[in-house]
Each structure stands twice: as structure tokens, then as C-alpha cells.
Coordinates of C-alpha atoms in Angstrom, one line a residue:
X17 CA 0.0 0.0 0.0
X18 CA 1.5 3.6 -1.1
X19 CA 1.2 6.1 0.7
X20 CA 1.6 10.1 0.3
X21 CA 2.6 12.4 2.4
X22 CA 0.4 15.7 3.0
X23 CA 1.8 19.0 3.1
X24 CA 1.0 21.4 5.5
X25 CA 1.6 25.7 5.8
X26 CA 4.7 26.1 8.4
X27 CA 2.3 29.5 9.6
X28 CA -0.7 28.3 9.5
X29 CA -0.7 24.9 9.3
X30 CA -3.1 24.8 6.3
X31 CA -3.0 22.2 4.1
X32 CA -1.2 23.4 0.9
X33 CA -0.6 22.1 -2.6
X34 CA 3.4 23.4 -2.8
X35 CA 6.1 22.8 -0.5
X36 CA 6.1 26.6 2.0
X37 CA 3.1 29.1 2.4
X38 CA -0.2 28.8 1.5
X39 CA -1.1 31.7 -0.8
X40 CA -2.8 33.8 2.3
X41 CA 0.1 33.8 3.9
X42 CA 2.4 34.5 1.0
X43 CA 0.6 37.2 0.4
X44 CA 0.5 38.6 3.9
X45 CA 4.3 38.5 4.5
X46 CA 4.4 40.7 1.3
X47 CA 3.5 44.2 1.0
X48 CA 2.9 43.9 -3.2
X49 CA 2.0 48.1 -2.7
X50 CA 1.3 51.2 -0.9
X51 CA -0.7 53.9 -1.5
X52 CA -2.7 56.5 0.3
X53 CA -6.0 55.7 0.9
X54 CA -7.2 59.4 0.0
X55 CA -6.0 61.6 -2.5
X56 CA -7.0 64.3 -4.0
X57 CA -6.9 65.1 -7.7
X58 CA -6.4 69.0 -8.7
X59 CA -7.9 70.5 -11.5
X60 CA -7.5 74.0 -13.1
X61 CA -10.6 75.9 -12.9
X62 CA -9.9 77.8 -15.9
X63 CA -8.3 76.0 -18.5
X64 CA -8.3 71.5 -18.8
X65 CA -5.1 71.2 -17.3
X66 CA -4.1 69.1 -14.0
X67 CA -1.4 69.4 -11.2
X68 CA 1.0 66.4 -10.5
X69 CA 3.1 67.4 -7.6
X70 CA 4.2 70.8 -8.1
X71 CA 3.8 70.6 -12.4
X72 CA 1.0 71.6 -14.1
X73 CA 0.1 69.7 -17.0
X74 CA -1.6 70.8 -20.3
X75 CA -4.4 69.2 -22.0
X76 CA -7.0 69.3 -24.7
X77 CA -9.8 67.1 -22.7
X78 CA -12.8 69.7 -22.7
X79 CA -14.8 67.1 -20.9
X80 CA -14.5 67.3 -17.0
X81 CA -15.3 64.0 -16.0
X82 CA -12.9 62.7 -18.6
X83 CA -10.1 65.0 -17.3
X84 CA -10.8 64.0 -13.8
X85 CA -10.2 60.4 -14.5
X86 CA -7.4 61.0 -16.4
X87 CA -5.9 63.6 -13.5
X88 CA -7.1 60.4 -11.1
X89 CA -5.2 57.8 -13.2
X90 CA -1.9 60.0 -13.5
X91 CA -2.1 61.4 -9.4
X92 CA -2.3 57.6 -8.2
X93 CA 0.4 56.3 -10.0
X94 CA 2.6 58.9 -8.8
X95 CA 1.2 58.2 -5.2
X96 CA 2.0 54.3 -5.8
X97 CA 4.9 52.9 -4.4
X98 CA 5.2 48.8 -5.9
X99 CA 7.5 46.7 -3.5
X100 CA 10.7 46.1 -5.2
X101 CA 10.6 42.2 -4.9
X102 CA 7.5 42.4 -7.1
X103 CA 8.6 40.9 -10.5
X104 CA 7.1 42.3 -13.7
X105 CA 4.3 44.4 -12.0
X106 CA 1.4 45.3 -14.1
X107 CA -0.9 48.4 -12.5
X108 CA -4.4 49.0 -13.3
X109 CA -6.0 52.0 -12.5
X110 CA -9.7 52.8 -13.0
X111 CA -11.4 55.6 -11.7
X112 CA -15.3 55.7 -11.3
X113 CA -17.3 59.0 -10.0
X114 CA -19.6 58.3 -7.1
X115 CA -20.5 62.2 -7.3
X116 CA -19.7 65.4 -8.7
X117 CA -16.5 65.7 -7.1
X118 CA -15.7 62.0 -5.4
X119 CA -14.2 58.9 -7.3
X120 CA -13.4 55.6 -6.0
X121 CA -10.7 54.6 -7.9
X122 CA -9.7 50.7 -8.2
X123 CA -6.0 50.0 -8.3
X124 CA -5.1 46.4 -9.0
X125 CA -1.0 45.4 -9.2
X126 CA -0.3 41.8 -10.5
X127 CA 3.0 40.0 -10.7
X128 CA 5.2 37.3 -9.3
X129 CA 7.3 37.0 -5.9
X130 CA 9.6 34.5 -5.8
X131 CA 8.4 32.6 -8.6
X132 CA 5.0 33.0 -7.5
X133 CA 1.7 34.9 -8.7
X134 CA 0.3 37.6 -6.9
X135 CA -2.3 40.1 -7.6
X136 CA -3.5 42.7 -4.8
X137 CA -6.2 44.8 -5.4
X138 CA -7.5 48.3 -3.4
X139 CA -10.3 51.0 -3.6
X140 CA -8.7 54.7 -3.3
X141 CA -10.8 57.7 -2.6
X142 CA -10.3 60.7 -4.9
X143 CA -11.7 64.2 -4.3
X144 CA -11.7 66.6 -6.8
X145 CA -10.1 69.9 -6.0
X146 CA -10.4 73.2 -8.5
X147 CA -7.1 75.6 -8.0
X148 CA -5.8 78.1 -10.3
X149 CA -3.1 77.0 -12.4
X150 CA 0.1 78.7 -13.1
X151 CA -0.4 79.5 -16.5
X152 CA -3.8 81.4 -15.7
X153 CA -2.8 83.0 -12.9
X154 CA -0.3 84.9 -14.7
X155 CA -2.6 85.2 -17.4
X156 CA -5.0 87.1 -15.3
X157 CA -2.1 89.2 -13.2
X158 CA -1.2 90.7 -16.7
X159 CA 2.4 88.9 -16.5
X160 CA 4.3 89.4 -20.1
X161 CA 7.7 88.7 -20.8
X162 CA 8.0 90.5 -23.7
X163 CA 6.5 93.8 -26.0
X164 CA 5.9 93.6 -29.8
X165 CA 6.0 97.2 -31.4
X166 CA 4.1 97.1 -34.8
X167 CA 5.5 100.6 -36.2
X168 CA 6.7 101.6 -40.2
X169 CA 9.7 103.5 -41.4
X170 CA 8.8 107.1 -42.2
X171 CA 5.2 107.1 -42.3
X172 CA 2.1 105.5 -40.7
X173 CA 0.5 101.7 -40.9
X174 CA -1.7 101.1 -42.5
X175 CA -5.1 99.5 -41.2
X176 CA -4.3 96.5 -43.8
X177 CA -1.1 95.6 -42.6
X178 CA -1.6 96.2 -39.0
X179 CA -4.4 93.8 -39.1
X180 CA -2.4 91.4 -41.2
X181 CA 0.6 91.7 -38.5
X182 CA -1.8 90.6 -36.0
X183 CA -3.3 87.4 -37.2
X184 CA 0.2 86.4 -38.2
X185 CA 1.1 87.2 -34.1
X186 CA -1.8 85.2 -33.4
X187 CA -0.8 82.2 -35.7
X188 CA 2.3 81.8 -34.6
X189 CA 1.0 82.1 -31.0
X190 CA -1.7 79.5 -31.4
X191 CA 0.7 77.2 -32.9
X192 CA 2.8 77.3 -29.8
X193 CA 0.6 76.7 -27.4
X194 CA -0.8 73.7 -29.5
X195 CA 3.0 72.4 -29.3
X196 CA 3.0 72.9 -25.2
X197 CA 4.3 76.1 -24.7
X198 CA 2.0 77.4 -21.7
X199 CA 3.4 81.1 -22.2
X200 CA 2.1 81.2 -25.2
X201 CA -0.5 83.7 -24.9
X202 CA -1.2 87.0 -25.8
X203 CA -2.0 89.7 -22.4
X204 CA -2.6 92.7 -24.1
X205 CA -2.8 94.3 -27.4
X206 CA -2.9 98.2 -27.4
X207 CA -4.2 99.8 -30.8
X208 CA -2.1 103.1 -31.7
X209 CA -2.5 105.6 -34.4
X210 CA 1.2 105.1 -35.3
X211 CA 1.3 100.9 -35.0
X212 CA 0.3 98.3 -32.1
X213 CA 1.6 97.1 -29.1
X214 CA 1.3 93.7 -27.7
X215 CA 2.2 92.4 -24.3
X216 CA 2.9 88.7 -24.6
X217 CA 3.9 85.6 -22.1
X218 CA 6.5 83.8 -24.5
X219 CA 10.0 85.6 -25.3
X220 CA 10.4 82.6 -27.7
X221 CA 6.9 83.4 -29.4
X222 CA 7.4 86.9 -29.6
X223 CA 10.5 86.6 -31.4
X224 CA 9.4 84.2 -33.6
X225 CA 6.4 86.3 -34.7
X226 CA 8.2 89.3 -35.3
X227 CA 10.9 87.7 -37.5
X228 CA 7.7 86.3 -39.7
X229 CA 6.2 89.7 -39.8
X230 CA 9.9 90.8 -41.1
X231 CA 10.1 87.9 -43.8
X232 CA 6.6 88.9 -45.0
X233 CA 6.6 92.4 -45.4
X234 CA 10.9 93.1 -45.0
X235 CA 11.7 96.3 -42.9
X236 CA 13.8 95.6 -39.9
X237 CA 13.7 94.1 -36.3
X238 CA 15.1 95.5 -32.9
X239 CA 15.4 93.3 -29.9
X240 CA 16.2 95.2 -26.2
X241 CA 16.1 93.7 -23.0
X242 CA 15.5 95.5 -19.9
X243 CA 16.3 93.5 -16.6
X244 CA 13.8 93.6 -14.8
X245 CA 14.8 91.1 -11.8
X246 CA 16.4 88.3 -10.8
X247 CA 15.8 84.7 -10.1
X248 CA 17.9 82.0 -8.6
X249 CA 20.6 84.9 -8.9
X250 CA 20.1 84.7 -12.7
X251 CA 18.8 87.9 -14.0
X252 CA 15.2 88.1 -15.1
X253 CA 14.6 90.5 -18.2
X254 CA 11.7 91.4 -20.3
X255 CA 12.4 92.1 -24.7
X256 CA 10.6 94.7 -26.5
X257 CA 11.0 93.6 -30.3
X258 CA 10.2 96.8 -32.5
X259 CA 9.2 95.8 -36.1
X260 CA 9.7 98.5 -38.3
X261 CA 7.4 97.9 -41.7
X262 CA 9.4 98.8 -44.7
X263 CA 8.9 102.6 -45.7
X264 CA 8.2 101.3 -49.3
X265 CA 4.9 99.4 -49.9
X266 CA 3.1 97.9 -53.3
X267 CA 1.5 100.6 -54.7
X268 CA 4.8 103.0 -54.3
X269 CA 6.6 104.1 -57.3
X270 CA 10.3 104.3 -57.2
X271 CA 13.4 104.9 -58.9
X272 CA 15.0 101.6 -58.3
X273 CA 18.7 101.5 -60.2
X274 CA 17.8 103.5 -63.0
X275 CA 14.4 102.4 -63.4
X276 CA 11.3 104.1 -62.7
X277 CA 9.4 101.1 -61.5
X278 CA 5.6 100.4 -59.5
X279 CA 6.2 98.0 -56.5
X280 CA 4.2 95.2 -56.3
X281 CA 5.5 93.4 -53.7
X282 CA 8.2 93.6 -50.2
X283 CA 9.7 91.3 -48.2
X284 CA 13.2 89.6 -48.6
X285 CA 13.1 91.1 -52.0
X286 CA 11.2 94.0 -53.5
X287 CA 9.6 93.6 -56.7
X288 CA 7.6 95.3 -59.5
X289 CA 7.5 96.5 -62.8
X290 CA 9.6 98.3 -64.7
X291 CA 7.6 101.4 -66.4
X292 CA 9.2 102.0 -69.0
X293 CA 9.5 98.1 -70.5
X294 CA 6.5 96.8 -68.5
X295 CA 9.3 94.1 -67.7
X296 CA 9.4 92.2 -64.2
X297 CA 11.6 93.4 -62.1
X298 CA 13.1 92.8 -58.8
X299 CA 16.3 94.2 -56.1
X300 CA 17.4 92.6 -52.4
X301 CA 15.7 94.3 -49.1
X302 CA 18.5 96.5 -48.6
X303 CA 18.9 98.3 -52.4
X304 CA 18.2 101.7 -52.1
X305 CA 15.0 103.0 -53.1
X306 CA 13.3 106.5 -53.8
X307 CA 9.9 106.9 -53.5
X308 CA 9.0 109.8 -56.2
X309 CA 5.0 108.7 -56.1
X310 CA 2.2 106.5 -55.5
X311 CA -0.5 104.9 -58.1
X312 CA -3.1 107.0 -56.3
X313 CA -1.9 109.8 -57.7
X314 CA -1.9 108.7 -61.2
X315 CA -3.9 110.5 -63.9
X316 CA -5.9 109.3 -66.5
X317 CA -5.6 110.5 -70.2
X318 CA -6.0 109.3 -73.7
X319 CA -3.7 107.1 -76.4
X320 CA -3.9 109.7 -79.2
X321 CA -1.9 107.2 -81.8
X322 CA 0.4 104.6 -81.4
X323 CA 2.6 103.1 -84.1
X324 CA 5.2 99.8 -83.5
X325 CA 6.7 99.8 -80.5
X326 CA 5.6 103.6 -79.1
X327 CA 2.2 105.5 -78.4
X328 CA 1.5 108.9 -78.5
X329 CA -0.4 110.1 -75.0
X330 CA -1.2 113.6 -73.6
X331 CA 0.7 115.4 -71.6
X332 CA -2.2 115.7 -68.3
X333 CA -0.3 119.2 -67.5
X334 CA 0.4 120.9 -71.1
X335 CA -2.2 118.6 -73.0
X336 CA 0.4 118.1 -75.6
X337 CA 1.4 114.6 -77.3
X338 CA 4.1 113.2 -76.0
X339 CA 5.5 109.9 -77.6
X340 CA 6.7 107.0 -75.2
X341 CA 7.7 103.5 -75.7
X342 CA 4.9 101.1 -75.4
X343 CA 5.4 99.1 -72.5
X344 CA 4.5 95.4 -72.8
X345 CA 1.5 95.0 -70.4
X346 CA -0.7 97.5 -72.8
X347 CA -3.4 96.6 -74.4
X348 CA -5.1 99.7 -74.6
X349 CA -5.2 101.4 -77.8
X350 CA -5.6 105.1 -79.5
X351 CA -9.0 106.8 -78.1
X352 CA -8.6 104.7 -74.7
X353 CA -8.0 106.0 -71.7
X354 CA -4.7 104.6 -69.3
X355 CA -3.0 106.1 -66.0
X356 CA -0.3 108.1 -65.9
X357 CA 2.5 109.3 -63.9
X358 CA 4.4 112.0 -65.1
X359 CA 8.2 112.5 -63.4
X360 CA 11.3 114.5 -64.1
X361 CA 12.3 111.4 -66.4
X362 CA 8.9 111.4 -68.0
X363 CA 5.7 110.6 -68.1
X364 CA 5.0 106.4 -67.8
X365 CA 1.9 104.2 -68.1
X366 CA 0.9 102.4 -65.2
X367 CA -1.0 98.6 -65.4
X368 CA -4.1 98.3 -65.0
X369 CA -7.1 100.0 -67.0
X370 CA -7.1 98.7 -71.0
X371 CA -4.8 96.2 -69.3
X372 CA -7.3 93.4 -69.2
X373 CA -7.3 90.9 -66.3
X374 CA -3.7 91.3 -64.3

């Protein structure tokens, strides 16, 4: 007759199916985790973003219940502590609101000890609190760290390019914060009759802005800083970066080399059309350029003949025909009417009217 042996927990003398503790009391001699048993779970009452610690963190989670539980999910995990004898630990976390501002949230860690499985479950109370965050606290102090100056060389804005300078601030702003930069927002913008000013929380996004204003419309860009502080023993310091809009703009007729030509465009190069060929033409952002008129000021008169490669047109002051080459945008001929700008090199048709479609 065989027989076997039972075996029996040295603790609590249990019978067990493996030589040394039963399960209970494997688990008991272990600690698998720790965790507080209450925690609470801060939200920013302004904007979706939640505090870990001392860092406030950034989201796009419009839903408060779904920010919550993710705030719950991220502050437990910090606030759990796995023992270190716990092999390849596996944490679950799930929160579940039992009111408007309580969760129970269910932790579960699973692994292996020695060879063996465990898996230790708890129930963790979470209390929503609502603080200010960082970000939005600043936001509503007024903090900037920096000043854009919309101005232009010589002579006044206009209400065009002001507004165009502001959406491309804003772009360039809203981009940022999309990519996590929290100071990334605009404080203040102050309309002026000679520009704009705006107070902003980025250095970085101010910067950036204004060089994009400069590559779009050319002109120039001053950075000063002005310490206004100091941190840490590092000084603090606030930029003002003055954008000055180019003094030419399309629409300006200049002398450009030795052309007269009508500017149609500025930037990193200023381009436009030669009057006197009706030839493209172009010169770098720093050539030197002499405004002698603008198409505003341009005078309509008749094509009285024209004959190859000239026209005969009326002089708008003496009323006498002058003949001028015929530039190669015309289309206009004898009895039509075209503008004119007359200068100390001559008179010159401008595009546009008899031109056709430009």
C-alpha cells in the first residue's frame, strides 16, 4: 500500500498544494504596494489642465469627467509605491465617479514573488479639488515677458497691414501653445494711431512672430532687453522687439537703379514692374530705393496714336502729345483711356485699365 505524504503551511498549518506558504500567507508576508488611501486630484478651474506634484500639465480634454479620471489615473500612479521584490508588476487604474466631485478609484497590481503569482487589489478615494493653475494665474495678473511694437519707417501703418501683422502674431501664438508652450499667450494688445503694441507671455513666441512679420513684409527688427529682476541669482529681463514695416509698400513708385518702377511686392526682395518696358523686375531688401510717387496719384488720359513699339499720349499738364515707348502689359489702344504718372524722367503708363485681367 503507497502512501503520500500531506503537506501542510509552516504559519498556519493549512493544508497546501506546494512545499512553503499557503497563498494567504504568501501574500500577507508581502506588502505587493502602498498607497494612500485618500487623495486628492487637482484641476485648473480655468483652463483642462491638472497638477501632479508641483507641475501643471496641459491638455486638450474639454470634458470634466474625462479630465478628472485622467488627473485620477496620472495622481495615483505617482502616489503608488510597488515593492521592489515584485517581479514584472502590471498596475491597473480605474477611476469611477460616485459624485460630482468623489471617485473611488480601483488599483489592482499583479505580478510574481519569488516565482510566484500575486495580484493585490485596493479601492482609493479621490476628491476633486479646483485651484488656479500657473499659466492662468499669470494670465489674469497681466504677467508678459515681452512687448511687440508694430510701427513703419517714415510714415504711418496702414489699417491693412496692422491687421495682417496681428493674425500672423496670433498664428504663430496659437501654434505654440498647441505644441505645449503654456506662455504662449497674448495679455494685451494696445491699438495706436502710429502701429500696435502687444504684451505677450512667450520671449520665444514673440520673437518668432516678429521675425515672420519681417520675412513677409521686409523692414527691420530690434530686440532690447531690460532686466527687470532676478531669479535663482540669474537675472530676469523682459524684450521689446520693435518691427519697423518697410517705408516702401506695393502701390509706391520708385526709382530703383535706374528704373522708374511700380512696386508690387516687399519682403526679402522688393519687386515690380519696370515702367518704362513693363518688364518684371526685382532688387534685395537693402537696395536703395526712392519713392517719387504713389498709383493714387496717377492720372488718366487718352492714347492719341500709337505706331510699333511707341504710343502717342497727352501730356495731363500741357495737354500736348508726348511719344513714349509702349510698354509690354498694354493693351489699350488710340482713343482709350490709361493712367499716368508724369516724373522728371517722363511721363509712364501704369498697369491696369485697358490692361485686361492682371
Amino acid at each position: 500500500m503507497v502512501t503520500t505524504s500531506k503537506l501542510f503551511c509552516p504559519r498556519c498549518g493549512k493544508e497546501t498544494e506546494a512545499e512553503g506558504l499557503c497563498n494567504a500567507c504568501f501574500a500577507d508576508k508581502y506588502v505587493v504596494f502602498q498607497v494612500p488611501q485618500t487623495l486628492d486630484v487637482k484641476l485648473c478651474a480655468k483652463c483642462p489642465s491638472y497638477k501632479i506634484g508641483e507641475l501643471w500639465i496641459e491638455t486638450n480634454i474639454d470634458n470634466y469627467e474625462d479630465l478628472a479620471k485622467k488627473a485620477a489615473v496620472k495622481t495615483v500612479r505617482t502616489a503608488l509605491s510597488v515593492s521592489k521584490e515584485v517581479e514584472q508588476p502590471q498596475i491597473t487604474v480605474v477611476p469611477e465617479f460616485t459624485g460630482p466631485y468623489m471617485l473611488v478609484i480601483h488599483v489592482t497590481v499583479t505580478g510574481a514573488i519569488e516565482g510566484r503569482p500575486v495580484s493585490t487589489s485596493a479601492d482609493i478615494e479621490g476628491r476633486v479639488r479646483k485651484e488656479t493653475c500657473d499659466i492662468c494665474s499669470r494670465m489674469a495678473g497681466g504677467y508678459y515677458e515681452a512687448v511687440i511694437q508694430v510701427r513703419a519707417e517714415g510714415r504711418l501703418p496702414t489699417k491693412p497691414e496692422i491687421d495682417r501683422c496681428l493674425k500672423i502674431i496670433e498664428n504663430v501664438f496659437v501654434r505654440s501653445a498647441k505644441a505645449g508652450d503654456r506662455l504662449a499667450f497674448i495679455t494685451d494688445i494696445f491699438p495706436l494711431s502710429e502701429g500696435a503694441d502687444l504684451y505677450v507671455g512667450s520671449t520665444a513666441c514673440a520673437r518668432q512672430a516678429s521675425r515672420t512679420i519681417v520675412d513677409e513684409f521686409g523692414g527691420a527688427l530690434i530686440e532690447s532687453p531690460k532686466l527687470v529682476g532676478a531669479v535663482g541669482g540669474k537675472g530676469v529681463y523682459r524684450v521689446t522687439f520693435s518691427v519697423r514695416l518697410p517705408e516702401i509698400v506695393a502701390g509706391d513708385i520708385v526709382r530703383m537703379r535706374n528704373q522708374i518702377v511700380l512696386v508690387e511686392k516687399v519682403g526679402k526682395r522688393t519687386s515690380g514692374v519696370d515702367l518704362a518696358t513693363g518688364q518684371n523686375t526685382s532688387g534685395p531688401e537693402d537696395l536703395k530705393l526712392e519713392k517719387i510717387a504713389n498709383r493714387s496719384e496717377a492720372t488718366r488720359v487718352v492714347i492719341v496714336s500709337e505706331e510699333g513699339d511707341s504710343v502717342q499720349i497727352l501730356d495731363p499738364e500741357t495737354y500736348q502729345a508726348v511719344t513714349i515707348r509702349r510698354p509690354v502689359f498694354l493693351k489699350a489702344g488710340p482713343g482709350e483711356e490709361v493712367p499716368v504718372i508724369k516724373t522728371r524722367e517722363g511721363l509712364f503708363i501704369l498697369p491696369g485699365g485697358g490692361r485686361g485681367k492682371e
